[in-house]
Amino acid sequence: MRTLVRNGRAVLDGRIEPVDILVEDGRIAAVGALADATADRTLDAAGCYVLPGFMDFHTHVDDQIGRFYLADSYESGTRVALLNGITTLCTFVTQGPEGTLLEAMARARTKAEGTSHCDVLWHLTPTSFGPADLRALETLLAAGYKTFKLYTTYKGAGIYSSYDQIGGLFQRLGPQGAQFMIHCEDDGLIEAVDPASLDLGRAATHTRLRPEAAEVLAIRKVIALALAHRTSMHVVHVSTLEGAELLVRNRAHGDISFETCPQYLVLDESWLERQDGHRWLCSPPLRAERAAFRALARQGGADIIATDHCAFRPEDKDDWDRRDLRTCANGLPGLGALPHVTWKIWEDDPDRAAIGLATHLALNPARRAGLEARKGALKPGLDADLVVLDPGGPERPLGSTLVPAHEPYPGFTSKLRFRHVLLRGEPRVEDGQLLDRQPHGTLLQPATSSLSFT
Ligand SMILES: [Zn+2]
């Protein structure tokens, strides 16, 4: 099957060019002036940008977070993703308190297989580091599981790693090509906050329980470790200007990158002051004044924009002990808002916004995931994951999820409309609607049952 996408303006190597794109057998076959090309199917992209399919580098679906089970399954999470141009969803498999990482991975595969509407890639969170655990990580790394997430906080949840453990993993797995993702909030600084001195009934107190200084200190420490071990490192969900600036400065010295999230760009801590402010709790918390942080993103400062999508049912968000905000469901959804909020960073300059989406939602995350040979750009040979984006559609409200869940962007609207979304060459979305309800996503990494662990 040959498909031709005609008359669009595509983002190629950070520039916008009027080109046609020929797709054959799921891959991009040619990009350029293709007036003479023939095809079985032609899609008109007049008036639209043509972009590589987006990747949300950081999401949580079909998992238990604290006391609550997330509202999004693989099916509903990948469905809202694909409807918004996200053709690859990256999500996490976390080793449980009793089981092994391999058991957790097998459970995730059972949930995702045959139910996912877009492609899925897993980042792995190991929580025990004995000799057999480390050998298993090496086998997984060689098989294509390249991204490992570590936390500098959350001792109570059993997912904390000390800086020594993080440095040890950098040293052992870094030379083998591992890519580390670090949640940076220094646990020592968080533990040093005395809750008895604070009003825990107010949502806004969250910013004092998890202060900016904790993020900045953890970032400073892991940068030093990454540079010392010459390791690739990516810091997830950066919320502070100081932390972001530290990372930007140190990018010159090593393979260091970071992401921020839509909520840290357009929401601030005043949302926590609302009567229902507890619904906006997330970690790290929403912060004060955002203009300088947004300006840094506008200059391309954040390598990746990703959501940290974590959808809770409204009744779960409201199920908390009003005397202690630490009992509240902690996280915000964002999959359905990601391209729309990212667009707003450069809204006054649509060409720049289109380049911003191609860079921060496709090219950079594909590189960080180790997928640059398959995804992230409009180049012959790569998967034909294509977004035909009309920037002038009717204004409509943002919807972060399709399932009943707390919506963190009430009153926000967007004119972006997805005229076509192609997943590996097949049109799956047209004019903002799924063309069929069958899930066509693939799992991008091999089943662990196909690997041999010694
Ligand atoms: Zn997360």
Tab-separated table of N, CA and C in Angstrom, residues 3 41-44 82-85 386 388 390 417-423 426-436:
chain	number	residue	atom	x	y	z
A	3	THR	N	0.882	5.385	0.150
A	3	THR	CA	0.067	6.544	0.536
A	3	THR	C	0.888	7.805	0.314
A	41	ARG	N	-3.451	5.768	-2.337
A	41	ARG	CA	-4.294	6.628	-1.498
A	41	ARG	C	-3.567	7.964	-1.357
A	42	THR	N	-4.310	9.058	-1.493
A	42	THR	CA	-3.712	10.387	-1.334
A	42	THR	C	-4.434	11.123	-0.210
A	43	LEU	N	-3.652	11.703	0.683
A	43	LEU	CA	-4.222	12.504	1.777
A	43	LEU	C	-3.827	13.957	1.543
A	44	ASP	N	-4.796	14.840	1.631
A	44	ASP	CA	-4.531	16.253	1.379
A	44	ASP	C	-4.150	16.950	2.691
A	82	LEU	N	-3.480	8.806	20.793
A	82	LEU	CA	-3.517	8.765	19.328
A	82	LEU	C	-4.412	9.876	18.764
A	83	LEU	N	-5.519	10.141	19.431
A	83	LEU	CA	-6.428	11.208	18.978
A	83	LEU	C	-5.744	12.570	19.001
A	84	ASN	N	-4.658	12.682	19.749
A	84	ASN	CA	-3.927	13.947	19.846
A	84	ASN	C	-2.527	13.850	19.239
A	85	GLY	N	-2.368	12.922	18.292
A	85	GLY	CA	-1.132	12.870	17.520
A	85	GLY	C	0.014	12.131	18.182
A	386	LEU	N	2.853	9.826	11.277
A	386	LEU	CA	2.707	11.182	10.741
A	386	LEU	C	1.519	11.892	11.364
A	388	VAL	N	-0.886	15.194	10.600
A	388	VAL	CA	-1.283	16.295	9.716
A	388	VAL	C	-2.145	17.226	10.554
A	390	ASP	N	-3.892	20.748	11.558
A	390	ASP	CA	-4.519	21.999	11.121
A	390	ASP	C	-4.503	22.965	12.306
A	417	ARG	N	-6.329	21.026	15.317
A	417	ARG	CA	-7.201	19.917	14.933
A	417	ARG	C	-6.368	18.885	14.179
A	418	PHE	N	-6.557	17.627	14.519
A	418	PHE	CA	-5.776	16.566	13.892
A	418	PHE	C	-6.529	16.042	12.679
A	419	ARG	N	-6.123	16.550	11.489
A	419	ARG	CA	-6.823	16.129	10.263
A	419	ARG	C	-6.527	14.664	9.969
A	420	HIS	N	-5.244	14.284	10.085
A	420	HIS	CA	-4.874	12.868	9.921
A	420	HIS	C	-3.793	12.526	10.929
A	421	VAL	N	-3.894	11.324	11.480
A	421	VAL	CA	-2.769	10.751	12.221
A	421	VAL	C	-2.518	9.368	11.628
A	422	LEU	N	-1.284	9.132	11.181
A	422	LEU	CA	-0.908	7.833	10.625
A	422	LEU	C	-0.008	7.123	11.615
A	423	LEU	N	-0.319	5.858	11.856
A	423	LEU	CA	0.525	5.020	12.718
A	423	LEU	C	1.154	3.954	11.836
A	426	GLU	N	-0.520	3.671	8.399
A	426	GLU	CA	-1.976	3.520	8.269
A	426	GLU	C	-2.697	4.697	8.922
A	427	PRO	N	-3.615	5.340	8.176
A	427	PRO	CA	-4.400	6.413	8.799
A	427	PRO	C	-5.278	5.824	9.908
A	428	ARG	N	-5.135	6.370	11.110
A	428	ARG	CA	-5.926	5.869	12.247
A	428	ARG	C	-6.865	6.935	12.802
A	429	VAL	N	-6.552	8.204	12.522
A	429	VAL	CA	-7.400	9.308	12.992
A	429	VAL	C	-7.667	10.219	11.804
A	430	GLU	N	-8.930	10.626	11.661
A	430	GLU	CA	-9.282	11.592	10.618
A	430	GLU	C	-10.225	12.620	11.221
A	431	ASP	N	-9.898	13.886	11.019
A	431	ASP	CA	-10.693	14.984	11.579
A	431	ASP	C	-11.037	14.754	13.046
A	432	GLY	N	-10.037	14.375	13.794
A	432	GLY	CA	-10.207	14.254	15.243
A	432	GLY	C	-10.975	13.034	15.707
A	433	GLN	N	-11.255	12.091	14.790
A	433	GLN	CA	-12.008	10.889	15.168
A	433	GLN	C	-11.175	9.647	14.850
A	434	LEU	N	-11.285	8.630	15.714
A	434	LEU	CA	-10.646	7.356	15.402
A	434	LEU	C	-11.363	6.710	14.233
A	435	LEU	N	-10.607	6.158	13.280
A	435	LEU	CA	-11.249	5.527	12.123
A	435	LEU	C	-11.805	4.160	12.466
A	436	ASP	N	-11.189	3.459	13.413
A	436	ASP	CA	-11.854	2.259	13.935
A	436	ASP	C	-11.430	2.035	15.372
